[in-house]
CSV table of N, CA and C in Angstrom, one decimal:
chain,number,residue,atom,x,y,z
A,1,GLU,N,0.8,-1.2,0.0
A,1,GLU,CA,0.0,0.0,0.0
A,1,GLU,C,0.9,1.2,0.0
A,2,VAL,N,0.6,2.1,-1.0
A,2,VAL,CA,1.4,3.4,-1.0
A,2,VAL,C,0.9,4.3,0.1
A,3,GLN,N,1.9,4.9,0.8
A,3,GLN,CA,1.6,5.8,1.8
A,3,GLN,C,2.5,7.0,1.7
A,4,LEU,N,2.0,8.2,1.8
A,4,LEU,CA,2.7,9.4,1.8
A,4,LEU,C,2.3,10.2,3.1
A,5,VAL,N,3.2,10.5,4.0
A,5,VAL,CA,2.8,11.1,5.3
A,5,VAL,C,3.6,12.4,5.5
A,6,GLU,N,2.9,13.5,5.4
A,6,GLU,CA,3.6,14.8,5.5
A,6,GLU,C,3.7,15.2,7.0
A,7,SER,N,4.7,16.0,7.3
A,7,SER,CA,4.9,16.5,8.7
A,7,SER,C,5.7,17.8,8.6
A,8,GLY,N,5.7,18.6,9.7
A,8,GLY,CA,6.5,19.8,9.7
A,8,GLY,C,5.8,21.1,9.6
A,9,GLY,N,4.5,21.0,9.3
A,9,GLY,CA,3.7,22.2,9.2
A,9,GLY,C,3.5,22.9,10.6
A,10,GLY,N,2.9,24.1,10.5
A,10,GLY,CA,2.7,24.8,11.8
A,10,GLY,C,2.4,26.3,11.5
A,11,LEU,N,2.4,27.0,12.6
A,11,LEU,CA,2.2,28.5,12.6
A,11,LEU,C,3.6,29.1,12.6
A,12,VAL,N,3.8,30.1,11.7
A,12,VAL,CA,5.1,30.8,11.7
A,12,VAL,C,4.8,32.2,11.3
A,13,GLN,N,5.7,33.1,11.8
A,13,GLN,CA,5.5,34.5,11.5
A,13,GLN,C,6.1,34.8,10.1
A,14,PRO,N,5.5,35.9,9.5
A,14,PRO,CA,6.1,36.3,8.2
A,14,PRO,C,7.6,36.5,8.3
A,15,GLY,N,8.3,36.0,7.2
A,15,GLY,CA,9.7,36.0,7.2
A,15,GLY,C,10.4,34.8,7.8
A,16,GLY,N,9.6,34.0,8.4
A,16,GLY,CA,10.1,32.8,9.1
A,16,GLY,C,10.4,31.6,8.1
A,17,SER,N,10.8,30.5,8.7
A,17,SER,CA,11.1,29.3,7.9
A,17,SER,C,10.4,28.1,8.5
A,18,LEU,N,10.2,27.1,7.6
A,18,LEU,CA,9.7,25.8,8.0
A,18,LEU,C,10.3,24.8,7.1
A,19,ARG,N,10.5,23.5,7.5
A,19,ARG,CA,10.8,22.5,6.6
A,19,ARG,C,9.8,21.4,6.7
A,20,LEU,N,9.2,21.1,5.6
A,20,LEU,CA,8.2,20.0,5.5
A,20,LEU,C,8.9,18.7,5.1
A,21,SER,N,8.4,17.6,5.6
A,21,SER,CA,8.9,16.3,5.2
A,21,SER,C,7.7,15.5,4.7
A,22,CYS,N,8.0,14.5,3.9
A,22,CYS,CA,7.0,13.6,3.4
A,22,CYS,C,7.7,12.2,3.4
A,23,ALA,N,7.2,11.3,4.3
A,23,ALA,CA,7.8,10.0,4.4
A,23,ALA,C,7.0,9.1,3.4
A,24,ALA,N,7.7,8.4,2.5
A,24,ALA,CA,7.0,7.6,1.5
A,24,ALA,C,7.2,6.1,1.8
A,25,SER,N,6.3,5.3,1.5
A,25,SER,CA,6.4,3.8,1.7
A,25,SER,C,5.4,3.1,0.7
A,26,GLY,N,5.7,1.9,0.5
A,26,GLY,CA,4.8,1.1,-0.3
A,26,GLY,C,5.1,1.1,-1.8
A,27,PHE,N,6.2,1.8,-2.2
A,27,PHE,CA,6.6,1.8,-3.6
A,27,PHE,C,8.1,2.1,-3.6
A,28,THR,N,8.7,2.0,-4.8
A,28,THR,CA,10.1,2.2,-4.9
A,28,THR,C,10.3,3.7,-5.1
A,29,PHE,N,10.5,4.4,-4.0
A,29,PHE,CA,10.6,5.9,-4.0
A,29,PHE,C,11.6,6.4,-4.9
A,30,SER,N,12.8,5.7,-5.0
A,30,SER,CA,13.9,6.3,-5.7
A,30,SER,C,13.8,6.4,-7.2
A,31,ILE,N,12.7,5.8,-7.8
A,31,ILE,CA,12.5,5.8,-9.2
A,31,ILE,C,11.4,6.7,-9.7
A,32,TYR,N,10.8,7.5,-8.8
A,32,TYR,CA,9.7,8.3,-9.1
A,32,TYR,C,10.0,9.8,-8.8
A,33,ALA,N,9.6,10.7,-9.8
A,33,ALA,CA,9.6,12.1,-9.5
A,33,ALA,C,8.5,12.4,-8.4
A,34,MET,N,8.7,13.4,-7.7
A,34,MET,CA,7.7,13.8,-6.6
A,34,MET,C,7.5,15.3,-6.7
A,35,SER,N,6.3,15.7,-6.2
A,35,SER,CA,6.0,17.1,-6.1
A,35,SER,C,5.4,17.5,-4.8
A,36,TRP,N,5.4,18.8,-4.6
A,36,TRP,CA,4.6,19.4,-3.5
A,36,TRP,C,3.5,20.3,-4.2
A,37,VAL,N,2.3,20.1,-3.6
A,37,VAL,CA,1.2,20.9,-4.1
A,37,VAL,C,0.5,21.5,-2.9
A,38,ARG,N,-0.1,22.7,-3.1
A,38,ARG,CA,-0.7,23.3,-1.9
A,38,ARG,C,-2.1,23.8,-2.3
A,39,GLN,N,-2.9,24.0,-1.2
A,39,GLN,CA,-4.3,24.5,-1.4
A,39,GLN,C,-4.5,25.6,-0.3
A,40,ALA,N,-4.6,26.8,-0.8
A,40,ALA,CA,-4.9,27.9,0.2
A,40,ALA,C,-6.4,27.9,0.5
A,41,PRO,N,-6.8,28.5,1.6
A,41,PRO,CA,-8.2,28.6,2.0
A,41,PRO,C,-9.1,29.2,0.9
A,42,GLY,N,-10.1,28.4,0.5
A,42,GLY,CA,-11.0,28.9,-0.5
A,42,GLY,C,-10.5,28.9,-1.9
A,43,LYS,N,-9.3,28.3,-2.2
A,43,LYS,CA,-8.8,28.3,-3.5
A,43,LYS,C,-8.5,26.9,-4.0
A,44,GLY,N,-8.2,26.7,-5.2
A,44,GLY,CA,-7.9,25.4,-5.8
A,44,GLY,C,-6.5,25.0,-5.5
A,45,LEU,N,-6.2,23.8,-6.0
A,45,LEU,CA,-4.8,23.2,-5.9
A,45,LEU,C,-3.8,24.0,-6.7
A,46,GLU,N,-2.7,24.2,-6.1
A,46,GLU,CA,-1.6,24.9,-6.8
A,46,GLU,C,-0.3,24.1,-6.7
A,47,TRP,N,0.3,23.7,-7.8
A,47,TRP,CA,1.6,23.0,-7.8
A,47,TRP,C,2.6,24.0,-7.3
A,48,VAL,N,3.5,23.5,-6.5
A,48,VAL,CA,4.5,24.4,-5.9
A,48,VAL,C,5.9,24.0,-6.4
A,49,SER,N,6.3,22.7,-6.3
A,49,SER,CA,7.7,22.4,-6.6
A,49,SER,C,7.7,20.9,-7.0
A,50,ALA,N,8.7,20.5,-7.9
A,50,ALA,CA,8.8,19.1,-8.3
A,50,ALA,C,10.3,18.8,-8.3
A,51,ILE,N,10.6,17.5,-8.2
A,51,ILE,CA,12.0,17.0,-8.2
A,51,ILE,C,12.0,15.7,-8.9
A,52,ASP,N,13.0,15.4,-9.7
A,52,ASP,CA,13.1,14.1,-10.4
A,52,ASP,C,13.6,13.0,-9.5
A,53,SER,N,13.6,11.8,-10.0
A,53,SER,CA,13.9,10.7,-9.1
A,53,SER,C,15.2,10.8,-8.4
A,54,GLY,N,16.2,11.3,-9.1
A,54,GLY,CA,17.6,11.3,-8.6
A,54,GLY,C,17.9,12.6,-7.8
A,55,GLY,N,17.0,13.6,-7.9
A,55,GLY,CA,17.2,14.8,-7.1
A,55,GLY,C,18.0,15.8,-7.9
A,56,GLY,N,18.4,15.5,-9.2
A,56,GLY,CA,19.2,16.4,-9.9
A,56,GLY,C,18.5,17.5,-10.7
A,57,ARG,N,17.2,17.3,-10.9
A,57,ARG,CA,16.4,18.3,-11.6
A,57,ARG,C,15.2,18.7,-10.8
A,58,THR,N,15.0,20.0,-10.6
A,58,THR,CA,13.9,20.6,-9.8
A,58,THR,C,13.3,21.7,-10.6
A,59,SER,N,12.0,22.0,-10.2
A,59,SER,CA,11.3,23.1,-10.8
A,59,SER,C,10.4,23.7,-9.7
A,60,ASN,N,10.2,25.0,-9.7
A,60,ASN,CA,9.3,25.7,-8.8
A,60,ASN,C,8.4,26.6,-9.4
A,61,VAL,N,7.3,26.8,-8.8
A,61,VAL,CA,6.4,27.9,-9.3
A,61,VAL,C,7.0,29.2,-9.1
A,62,ASP,N,6.8,30.2,-9.9
A,62,ASP,CA,7.5,31.5,-9.8
A,62,ASP,C,7.3,32.2,-8.5
A,63,SER,N,6.2,32.0,-7.8
A,63,SER,CA,5.9,32.7,-6.6
A,63,SER,C,6.8,32.2,-5.4
A,64,VAL,N,7.4,31.1,-5.6
A,64,VAL,CA,8.3,30.6,-4.5
A,64,VAL,C,9.8,30.5,-4.8
A,65,LYS,N,10.1,30.9,-6.1
A,65,LYS,CA,11.5,30.8,-6.5
A,65,LYS,C,12.4,31.7,-5.6
A,66,GLY,N,13.5,31.1,-5.2
A,66,GLY,CA,14.4,31.8,-4.3
A,66,GLY,C,14.0,31.7,-2.9
A,67,ARG,N,12.9,31.2,-2.6
A,67,ARG,CA,12.4,31.0,-1.2
A,67,ARG,C,12.3,29.6,-0.7
A,68,PHE,N,11.8,28.7,-1.6
A,68,PHE,CA,11.5,27.3,-1.3
A,68,PHE,C,12.5,26.5,-2.0
A,69,THR,N,13.0,25.4,-1.4
A,69,THR,CA,13.9,24.4,-2.0
A,69,THR,C,13.3,23.0,-1.8
A,70,ILE,N,13.1,22.3,-2.9
A,70,ILE,CA,12.7,20.9,-2.8
A,70,ILE,C,13.9,20.0,-2.8
A,71,SER,N,13.9,18.9,-2.0
A,71,SER,CA,15.0,18.0,-2.0
A,71,SER,C,14.5,16.6,-1.6
A,72,ARG,N,15.3,15.6,-1.7
A,72,ARG,CA,14.9,14.3,-1.3
A,72,ARG,C,16.1,13.5,-0.9
A,73,ASP,N,15.8,12.5,0.0
A,73,ASP,CA,16.8,11.6,0.5
A,73,ASP,C,16.3,10.2,0.1
A,74,ASN,N,16.8,9.6,-1.0
A,74,ASN,CA,16.3,8.3,-1.4
A,74,ASN,C,16.6,7.2,-0.5
A,75,ALA,N,17.7,7.4,0.3
A,75,ALA,CA,18.0,6.3,1.3
A,75,ALA,C,17.0,6.3,2.4
A,76,LYS,N,16.4,7.4,2.7
A,76,LYS,CA,15.4,7.5,3.8
A,76,LYS,C,14.0,7.5,3.2
A,77,ASN,N,13.8,7.4,1.9
A,77,ASN,CA,12.5,7.5,1.3
A,77,ASN,C,11.7,8.7,1.8
A,78,THR,N,12.4,9.8,1.7
A,78,THR,CA,11.8,11.1,2.3
A,78,THR,C,12.0,12.2,1.3
A,79,LEU,N,10.9,13.0,1.2
A,79,LEU,CA,10.9,14.2,0.3
A,79,LEU,C,10.8,15.4,1.3
A,80,TYR,N,11.5,16.5,0.9
A,80,TYR,CA,11.5,17.7,1.8
A,80,TYR,C,11.1,18.9,1.0
A,81,LEU,N,10.6,19.9,1.8
A,81,LEU,CA,10.4,21.2,1.2
A,81,LEU,C,10.9,22.2,2.3
A,82,GLN,N,12.0,22.9,2.0
A,82,GLN,CA,12.5,23.9,2.9
A,82,GLN,C,11.9,25.2,2.4
A,83,MET,N,11.2,25.9,3.3
A,83,MET,CA,10.5,27.1,3.0
A,83,MET,C,11.1,28.2,3.9
A,84,SER,N,11.5,29.3,3.2
A,84,SER,CA,12.1,30.4,4.0
A,84,SER,C,11.4,31.7,3.5
A,85,SER,N,11.6,32.8,4.2
A,85,SER,CA,11.0,34.1,3.8
A,85,SER,C,9.5,33.9,3.6
A,86,LEU,N,8.9,33.2,4.5
A,86,LEU,CA,7.5,32.9,4.3
A,86,LEU,C,6.6,34.1,4.4
A,87,LYS,N,5.6,34.1,3.5
A,87,LYS,CA,4.6,35.2,3.4
A,87,LYS,C,3.2,34.7,3.8
A,88,PRO,N,2.4,35.6,4.2
A,88,PRO,CA,1.0,35.2,4.5
A,88,PRO,C,0.3,34.5,3.4
A,89,GLU,N,0.6,34.8,2.1
A,89,GLU,CA,0.0,34.2,1.0
A,89,GLU,C,0.5,32.7,0.8
A,90,ASP,N,1.5,32.3,1.6
A,90,ASP,CA,2.0,30.9,1.5
A,90,ASP,C,1.1,30.0,2.4
A,91,THR,N,0.2,30.6,3.2
A,91,THR,CA,-0.7,29.9,4.0
A,91,THR,C,-1.5,28.9,3.2
A,92,ALA,N,-1.5,27.6,3.5
A,92,ALA,CA,-2.1,26.6,2.8
A,92,ALA,C,-1.9,25.2,3.4
A,93,VAL,N,-2.7,24.3,3.0
A,93,VAL,CA,-2.4,22.9,3.2
A,93,VAL,C,-1.4,22.4,2.2
A,94,TYR,N,-0.3,21.8,2.6
A,94,TYR,CA,0.7,21.4,1.7
A,94,TYR,C,0.6,19.9,1.6
A,95,TYR,N,0.6,19.4,0.3
A,95,TYR,CA,0.5,17.9,0.1
A,95,TYR,C,1.7,17.5,-0.7
A,96,CYS,N,2.3,16.3,-0.4
A,96,CYS,CA,3.2,15.7,-1.3
A,96,CYS,C,2.5,14.8,-2.2
A,97,ALA,N,3.0,14.6,-3.4
A,97,ALA,CA,2.3,13.8,-4.4
A,97,ALA,C,3.3,13.1,-5.2
A,98,LYS,N,3.0,11.8,-5.5
A,98,LYS,CA,3.8,11.0,-6.4
A,98,LYS,C,3.5,11.2,-7.8
A,99,GLU,N,4.4,11.6,-8.6
A,99,GLU,CA,4.2,11.8,-10.0
A,99,GLU,C,4.0,10.4,-10.7
A,100,VAL,N,3.2,10.4,-11.8
A,100,VAL,CA,2.9,9.2,-12.5
A,100,VAL,C,4.1,8.8,-13.3
A,101,THR,N,4.7,9.8,-14.0
A,101,THR,CA,5.9,9.5,-14.8
A,101,THR,C,7.1,10.4,-14.4
A,102,GLU,N,8.3,10.0,-14.8
A,102,GLU,CA,9.5,10.7,-14.5
A,102,GLU,C,9.7,11.9,-15.5
A,103,VAL,N,9.1,11.7,-16.7
A,103,VAL,CA,9.4,12.6,-17.8
A,103,VAL,C,8.5,13.8,-17.8
A,104,THR,N,7.2,13.6,-17.7
A,104,THR,CA,6.2,14.7,-17.7
A,104,THR,C,5.6,14.9,-16.4
A,105,TRP,N,5.8,16.0,-15.8
A,105,TRP,CA,5.4,16.3,-14.4
A,105,TRP,C,4.0,16.9,-14.4
A,106,GLY,N,3.3,16.7,-13.3
A,106,GLY,CA,2.0,17.4,-13.2
A,106,GLY,C,0.8,16.4,-13.1
A,107,GLU,N,1.1,15.1,-13.2
A,107,GLU,CA,0.0,14.1,-13.1
A,107,GLU,C,0.4,13.2,-12.0
A,108,TYR,N,-0.5,13.1,-11.0
A,108,TYR,CA,-0.2,12.4,-9.7
A,108,TYR,C,-1.1,11.2,-9.5
A,109,ASP,N,-0.6,10.2,-8.9
A,109,ASP,CA,-1.5,9.0,-8.7
A,109,ASP,C,-1.6,8.7,-7.2
A,110,TYR,N,-0.8,9.3,-6.3
A,110,TYR,CA,-1.0,9.2,-4.9
A,110,TYR,C,-0.7,10.5,-4.2
A,111,TRP,N,-1.4,10.8,-3.1
A,111,TRP,CA,-1.3,12.0,-2.4
A,111,TRP,C,-1.2,11.7,-0.9
A,112,GLY,N,-0.5,12.6,-0.2
A,112,GLY,CA,-0.5,12.5,1.3
A,112,GLY,C,-1.8,13.1,1.9
A,113,GLN,N,-1.9,13.2,3.2
A,113,GLN,CA,-3.1,13.7,3.8
A,113,GLN,C,-2.9,15.2,4.0
A,114,GLY,N,-1.7,15.8,3.8
A,114,GLY,CA,-1.5,17.2,3.9
A,114,GLY,C,-1.0,17.7,5.3
A,115,THR,N,-0.3,18.8,5.3
A,115,THR,CA,0.1,19.4,6.5
A,115,THR,C,-0.2,20.9,6.4
A,116,GLN,N,-0.8,21.5,7.5
A,116,GLN,CA,-1.2,22.9,7.4
A,116,GLN,C,0.0,23.8,7.7
A,117,VAL,N,0.2,24.8,6.9
A,117,VAL,CA,1.2,25.9,7.1
A,117,VAL,C,0.4,27.2,7.2
A,118,THR,N,0.6,27.9,8.3
A,118,THR,CA,-0.1,29.1,8.5
A,118,THR,C,1.0,30.2,8.8
A,119,VAL,N,1.0,31.2,8.0
A,119,VAL,CA,1.9,32.3,8.1
A,119,VAL,C,1.2,33.5,8.6
A,120,SER,N,1.4,33.9,9.8
A,120,SER,CA,0.7,35.0,10.4
A,120,SER,C,1.4,35.6,11.6
A,121,SER,N,1.3,36.9,11.8
A,121,SER,CA,1.9,37.5,12.9
A,121,SER,C,0.9,37.6,14.1
């Protein structure tokens, strides 16, 4: 059974930092691209960041470039999202998602339960 379990969310002040983690199990983590997707209150899903299976290729939505860094540890079957210079507009539930293919990103077949990130003073 595929499982993706996010952790690390919480309440942080504007300008602060958080690191999200996603523990993966039930599949061969090291051969799949992975993504972080978020949903702000009252809004739809927004892709945030993606990483290829080996960790050598990443991509981010423009609004987080220079502030968020996606990474992975294939030995630990864990995906990360380091978030810094957080803004109130980053407030959302953050989900990790397993990409269907390595080549074309943006199609997911498994999701975690999400972790809440709230940026507020």
